[in-house]
mmCIF file of C-alpha atoms and ligand atoms in Angstrom:
data_model
loop_
_atom_site.group_PDB
_atom_site.id
_atom_site.type_symbol
_atom_site.label_atom_id
_atom_site.label_comp_id
_atom_site.label_asym_id
_atom_site.label_seq_id
_atom_site.Cartn_x
_atom_site.Cartn_y
_atom_site.Cartn_z
ATOM 1 C CA MET A 1 -0.002 0.002 -0.004
ATOM 2 C CA LYS A 2 1.404 3.365 -1.042
ATOM 3 C CA ILE A 3 0.978 6.194 1.441
ATOM 4 C CA ALA A 4 1.564 9.939 1.300
ATOM 5 C CA VAL A 5 2.645 11.413 4.627
ATOM 6 C CA PHE A 6 1.805 15.064 5.363
ATOM 7 C CA VAL A 7 3.999 16.934 7.836
ATOM 8 C CA SER A 8 4.588 20.413 9.313
ATOM 9 C CA GLY A 9 7.324 20.027 11.884
ATOM 10 C CA GLY A 10 9.847 17.699 13.443
ATOM 11 C CA GLY A 11 8.590 14.538 11.850
ATOM 12 C CA THR A 12 8.924 12.112 14.790
ATOM 13 C CA ASN A 13 5.749 10.399 13.576
ATOM 14 C CA LEU A 14 7.114 10.196 10.034
ATOM 15 C CA GLN A 15 10.276 8.671 11.517
ATOM 16 C CA ALA A 16 8.163 6.119 13.402
ATOM 17 C CA ILE A 17 6.523 5.073 10.113
ATOM 18 C CA ILE A 18 9.926 4.846 8.362
ATOM 19 C CA ASP A 19 11.347 2.757 11.250
ATOM 20 C CA ASN A 20 8.355 0.428 11.196
ATOM 21 C CA ILE A 21 8.732 -0.084 7.444
ATOM 22 C CA LYS A 22 12.419 -0.894 7.950
ATOM 23 C CA SER A 23 11.674 -3.284 10.834
ATOM 24 C CA GLY A 24 9.131 -5.187 8.702
ATOM 25 C CA TYR A 25 6.127 -4.337 10.926
ATOM 26 C CA LEU A 26 4.791 -2.278 8.000
ATOM 27 C CA GLU A 27 5.799 -4.800 5.344
ATOM 28 C CA GLY A 28 4.144 -3.931 2.030
ATOM 29 C CA VAL A 29 3.749 -0.271 2.953
ATOM 30 C CA GLU A 30 5.700 2.330 0.973
ATOM 31 C CA ILE A 31 5.895 6.062 1.573
ATOM 32 C CA CYS A 32 5.623 7.353 -1.994
ATOM 33 C CA LEU A 33 5.530 11.034 -1.041
ATOM 34 C CA VAL A 34 6.055 13.426 1.855
ATOM 35 C CA VAL A 35 4.122 16.692 1.625
ATOM 36 C CA ALA A 36 5.221 19.537 3.929
ATOM 37 C CA SER A 37 3.192 22.649 4.702
ATOM 38 C CA ASN A 38 6.414 24.677 5.095
ATOM 39 C CA SER A 39 9.990 24.463 3.899
ATOM 40 C CA SER A 40 11.526 24.586 7.396
ATOM 41 C CA ALA A 41 9.932 21.329 8.574
ATOM 42 C CA TYR A 42 12.739 19.027 9.812
ATOM 43 C CA ALA A 43 10.570 16.163 8.568
ATOM 44 C CA LEU A 44 11.820 17.085 5.044
ATOM 45 C CA THR A 45 15.372 16.182 6.117
ATOM 46 C CA ARG A 46 14.128 12.857 7.423
ATOM 47 C CA ALA A 47 12.470 12.214 4.037
ATOM 48 C CA SER A 48 15.584 13.054 2.010
ATOM 49 C CA ASP A 49 17.794 11.047 4.422
ATOM 50 C CA ASN A 50 15.658 8.058 3.554
ATOM 51 C CA GLY A 51 15.379 8.672 -0.199
ATOM 52 C CA ILE A 52 11.678 9.534 -0.019
ATOM 53 C CA PRO A 53 10.334 12.060 -2.585
ATOM 54 C CA SER A 54 9.000 15.207 -0.955
ATOM 55 C CA CYS A 55 7.537 18.593 -1.802
ATOM 56 C CA VAL A 56 6.453 21.789 -0.042
ATOM 57 C CA LEU A 57 2.916 22.963 -0.772
ATOM 58 C CA SER A 58 2.082 25.984 1.317
ATOM 59 C CA VAL A 59 -1.276 27.724 0.904
ATOM 60 C CA LYS A 60 0.425 31.120 1.013
ATOM 61 C CA ASP A 61 2.350 30.330 -2.187
ATOM 62 C CA PHE A 62 -0.914 30.023 -4.152
ATOM 63 C CA ALA A 63 -3.393 32.638 -5.435
ATOM 64 C CA ASP A 64 -6.165 31.149 -3.298
ATOM 65 C CA ARG A 65 -7.103 28.123 -1.188
ATOM 66 C CA ASP A 66 -8.821 26.450 -4.101
ATOM 67 C CA SER A 67 -5.737 26.385 -6.364
ATOM 68 C CA TRP A 68 -3.626 25.153 -3.413
ATOM 69 C CA ASP A 69 -6.168 22.376 -2.785
ATOM 70 C CA GLN A 70 -6.067 21.335 -6.460
ATOM 71 C CA ALA A 71 -2.243 21.333 -6.491
ATOM 72 C CA VAL A 72 -2.139 19.102 -3.387
ATOM 73 C CA LEU A 73 -4.670 16.719 -4.960
ATOM 74 C CA ASP A 74 -2.743 16.561 -8.259
ATOM 75 C CA LYS A 75 0.511 15.833 -6.486
ATOM 76 C CA VAL A 76 -0.919 13.131 -4.251
ATOM 77 C CA GLU A 77 -2.869 11.441 -7.039
ATOM 78 C CA SER A 78 0.133 11.371 -9.335
ATOM 79 C CA SER A 79 2.240 9.805 -6.557
ATOM 80 C CA GLY A 80 -0.120 6.816 -6.580
ATOM 81 C CA ALA A 81 -0.908 7.176 -2.870
ATOM 82 C CA GLU A 82 -3.818 5.055 -1.667
ATOM 83 C CA LEU A 83 -3.850 6.516 1.850
ATOM 84 C CA ILE A 84 -2.944 9.978 3.165
ATOM 85 C CA VAL A 85 -1.421 10.054 6.635
ATOM 86 C CA LEU A 86 -1.437 13.381 8.440
ATOM 87 C CA ALA A 87 1.567 13.030 10.783
ATOM 88 C CA GLY A 88 1.841 16.321 12.637
ATOM 89 C CA TYR A 89 0.260 18.256 9.752
ATOM 90 C CA LEU A 90 -1.074 21.531 11.091
ATOM 91 C CA SER A 91 -3.142 22.863 8.162
ATOM 92 C CA LEU A 92 -6.763 22.060 7.439
ATOM 93 C CA LEU A 93 -6.893 20.064 4.179
ATOM 94 C CA GLY A 94 -8.905 21.491 1.252
ATOM 95 C CA ASP A 95 -12.332 20.146 0.307
ATOM 96 C CA LYS A 96 -11.155 18.600 -2.988
ATOM 97 C CA VAL A 97 -8.565 16.434 -1.274
ATOM 98 C CA VAL A 98 -10.931 15.446 1.534
ATOM 99 C CA LYS A 99 -13.623 14.475 -0.998
ATOM 100 C CA ALA A 100 -11.293 12.611 -3.371
ATOM 101 C CA TYR A 101 -9.711 10.669 -0.499
ATOM 102 C CA SER A 102 -12.882 10.169 1.529
ATOM 103 C CA ASN A 103 -12.256 7.519 4.250
ATOM 104 C CA ARG A 104 -8.625 7.267 3.009
ATOM 105 C CA ILE A 105 -7.100 10.030 5.124
ATOM 106 C CA ILE A 106 -6.015 9.514 8.735
ATOM 107 C CA ASN A 107 -4.666 11.929 11.337
ATOM 108 C CA ILE A 108 -2.803 11.583 14.634
ATOM 109 C CA HIS A 109 -4.042 13.951 17.353
ATOM 110 C CA PRO A 110 -2.092 14.401 20.601
ATOM 111 C CA ALA A 111 -5.074 14.051 22.992
ATOM 112 C CA LEU A 112 -8.045 11.778 23.634
ATOM 113 C CA ILE A 113 -10.734 13.025 21.209
ATOM 114 C CA PRO A 114 -13.346 14.445 21.820
ATOM 115 C CA SER A 115 -11.419 16.240 24.554
ATOM 116 C CA PHE A 116 -8.744 18.829 23.840
ATOM 117 C CA CYS A 117 -9.219 18.927 20.080
ATOM 118 C CA GLY A 118 -10.605 21.141 17.319
ATOM 119 C CA ALA A 119 -9.366 24.393 15.786
ATOM 120 C CA GLY A 120 -6.355 25.821 17.623
ATOM 121 C CA MET A 121 -5.649 22.602 19.542
ATOM 122 C CA TYR A 122 -2.389 21.448 18.010
ATOM 123 C CA GLY A 123 1.228 20.843 18.953
ATOM 124 C CA ILE A 124 1.912 21.757 22.593
ATOM 125 C CA LYS A 125 -1.495 23.397 23.124
ATOM 126 C CA PRO A 126 -3.581 20.331 24.047
ATOM 127 C CA HIS A 127 -0.953 19.347 26.642
ATOM 128 C CA LYS A 128 -1.074 22.831 28.206
ATOM 129 C CA ALA A 129 -4.893 22.637 28.295
ATOM 130 C CA VAL A 130 -4.771 19.137 29.802
ATOM 131 C CA LEU A 131 -2.564 20.327 32.676
ATOM 132 C CA ALA A 132 -4.606 23.521 33.160
ATOM 133 C CA ARG A 133 -7.781 21.429 33.511
ATOM 134 C CA GLY A 134 -6.160 18.915 35.833
ATOM 135 C CA VAL A 135 -7.323 15.793 33.992
ATOM 136 C CA LYS A 136 -5.626 12.615 35.157
ATOM 137 C CA VAL A 137 -5.203 10.767 31.823
ATOM 138 C CA SER A 138 -4.357 11.974 28.344
ATOM 139 C CA GLY A 139 -3.037 10.287 25.240
ATOM 140 C CA ALA A 140 -3.395 10.217 21.467
ATOM 141 C CA THR A 141 -6.033 9.402 18.882
ATOM 142 C CA VAL A 142 -5.843 8.195 15.277
ATOM 143 C CA HIS A 143 -8.978 9.042 13.341
ATOM 144 C CA PHE A 144 -10.253 9.380 9.801
ATOM 145 C CA VAL A 145 -10.327 12.923 8.452
ATOM 146 C CA ASN A 146 -13.376 14.793 7.262
ATOM 147 C CA GLU A 147 -13.811 18.482 6.474
ATOM 148 C CA ASN A 148 -13.670 19.548 10.157
ATOM 149 C CA TYR A 149 -10.769 19.496 12.610
ATOM 150 C CA ASP A 150 -10.426 16.207 14.556
ATOM 151 C CA ASP A 151 -13.986 15.150 13.734
ATOM 152 C CA GLY A 152 -13.938 11.893 11.745
ATOM 153 C CA PRO A 153 -14.404 8.302 12.954
ATOM 154 C CA ILE A 154 -11.928 7.226 15.673
ATOM 155 C CA ILE A 155 -9.713 4.245 14.772
ATOM 156 C CA LEU A 156 -7.371 3.857 17.766
ATOM 157 C CA GLN A 157 -6.658 5.629 21.062
ATOM 158 C CA LYS A 158 -3.960 5.098 23.678
ATOM 159 C CA ALA A 159 -3.780 6.731 27.087
ATOM 160 C CA VAL A 160 -1.082 7.536 29.619
ATOM 161 C CA ASP A 161 -1.382 8.865 33.169
ATOM 162 C CA VAL A 162 -0.770 12.543 33.726
ATOM 163 C CA LEU A 163 1.911 12.525 36.431
ATOM 164 C CA PRO A 164 2.461 14.973 39.289
ATOM 165 C CA GLY A 165 5.084 17.512 38.229
ATOM 166 C CA ASP A 166 4.450 17.023 34.493
ATOM 167 C CA THR A 167 5.185 20.051 32.322
ATOM 168 C CA PRO A 168 3.466 20.353 28.923
ATOM 169 C CA GLU A 169 6.780 19.373 27.284
ATOM 170 C CA MET A 170 7.197 16.269 29.472
ATOM 171 C CA LEU A 171 3.645 15.155 28.765
ATOM 172 C CA GLN A 172 4.048 15.838 25.049
ATOM 173 C CA LYS A 173 7.227 13.798 24.892
ATOM 174 C CA ARG A 174 5.653 10.850 26.782
ATOM 175 C CA ILE A 175 2.539 10.885 24.605
ATOM 176 C CA MET A 176 4.597 11.050 21.386
ATOM 177 C CA LYS A 177 6.749 8.106 22.425
ATOM 178 C CA GLU A 178 4.249 5.875 24.226
ATOM 179 C CA CYS A 179 1.065 6.696 22.285
ATOM 180 C CA GLU A 180 1.507 8.407 18.917
ATOM 181 C CA GLN A 181 4.474 6.398 17.706
ATOM 182 C CA VAL A 182 2.652 3.206 18.615
ATOM 183 C CA ILE A 183 -0.883 3.771 17.363
ATOM 184 C CA LEU A 184 -0.109 5.579 14.125
ATOM 185 C CA PRO A 185 1.952 2.702 12.643
ATOM 186 C CA LYS A 186 -0.627 0.281 14.077
ATOM 187 C CA ALA A 187 -3.507 2.077 12.341
ATOM 188 C CA ILE A 188 -1.616 1.981 9.016
ATOM 189 C CA ARG A 189 -0.999 -1.770 9.502
ATOM 190 C CA LEU A 190 -4.724 -2.354 10.217
ATOM 191 C CA ILE A 191 -5.842 -0.352 7.179
ATOM 192 C CA ALA A 192 -3.295 -2.064 4.897
ATOM 193 C CA ASP A 193 -4.655 -5.416 6.130
ATOM 194 C CA GLY A 194 -8.260 -4.362 5.413
ATOM 195 C CA LYS A 195 -9.165 -4.574 9.076
ATOM 196 C CA VAL A 196 -10.877 -1.199 9.464
ATOM 197 C CA ALA A 197 -14.471 -0.647 8.373
ATOM 198 C CA ILE A 198 -16.630 2.466 8.703
ATOM 199 C CA GLU A 199 -20.378 2.267 9.280
ATOM 200 C CA ASN A 200 -22.610 5.187 10.229
ATOM 201 C CA ASN A 201 -19.588 7.363 11.009
ATOM 202 C CA ILE A 202 -18.095 4.783 13.422
ATOM 203 C CA ALA A 203 -14.828 2.963 12.651
ATOM 204 C CA TYR A 204 -14.775 -0.732 13.552
ATOM 205 C CA VAL A 205 -11.428 -2.462 13.965
ATOM 206 C CA LYS A 206 -11.090 -6.213 13.479
ATOM 207 C CA GLU A 207 -8.102 -7.329 15.558
ATOM 208 C CA ASP A 208 -6.783 -10.906 15.585
HETATM 209 C C1 GAR B 1 2.543 15.556 17.164
HETATM 210 O O1 GAR B 1 2.433 15.577 18.581
HETATM 211 C C2 GAR B 1 1.185 15.424 16.566
HETATM 212 O O2 GAR B 1 0.301 14.622 17.294
HETATM 213 C C3 GAR B 1 0.711 16.862 16.578
HETATM 214 O O3 GAR B 1 1.841 17.590 16.209
HETATM 215 C C4 GAR B 1 3.022 16.899 16.649
HETATM 216 C C5 GAR B 1 3.943 16.721 15.465
HETATM 217 O O4 GAR B 1 5.109 16.084 15.819
HETATM 218 N N1 GAR B 1 -0.391 17.013 15.680
HETATM 219 C C6 GAR B 1 -1.349 17.890 15.901
HETATM 220 O O5 GAR B 1 -1.381 18.650 16.878
HETATM 221 C C7 GAR B 1 -2.488 17.891 14.870
HETATM 222 N N2 GAR B 1 -3.644 18.497 15.391
HETATM 223 P P1 GAR B 1 6.079 15.434 14.734
HETATM 224 O O6 GAR B 1 6.245 16.433 13.593
HETATM 225 O O7 GAR B 1 7.363 15.235 15.474
HETATM 226 O O8 GAR B 1 5.468 14.129 14.256
#
């Protein structure tokens, strides 16, 4: 299964996918394209270090959102990608891409949806909000993408305890390592194996 991975920053989730392909856990999965929302994303270095084709498609480089949306769709379709993986991608995808890849786009969110998600809740922000609210568990969610932020059917979630003395950065690091980098490759494996079905906006996972 060919996948296109969309990134905006450090690319630790991209790296987790690359590592899981190399280890054989994601056997049969190939990253055919990395799309970055900005040219300073370190994820681009990870792509080139691993011989993966990449491009930068930033909405501000286009006349309007519509032409940016079309350019993203053209690029992804011509790469042969069957699944789009948003791995720390911080822009809202355009309608054309969402429609063309309906139920074939997944996103990793650094909190337990439906808490601490939606517009403005990205990067370190959910972790700050988690600590400010004093909740006792947080984690990550992999879900299908629709036209709204963090709104599509939930595929996998993994939780960790919020520990006394946690800073947003400590919590973020623990969630990335123990949750995101585990459930994102796992969701890709499940989809590649045809083990995820959607019915009435609910994702059902068939595990062995
Ligand atoms: C990750 O924590 C990811 O869950 C989050 O951005 C970080 C990117 O890290 N994504 C969002 O907040 C999307 N709403 P990475 O570039 O090192 O993978």
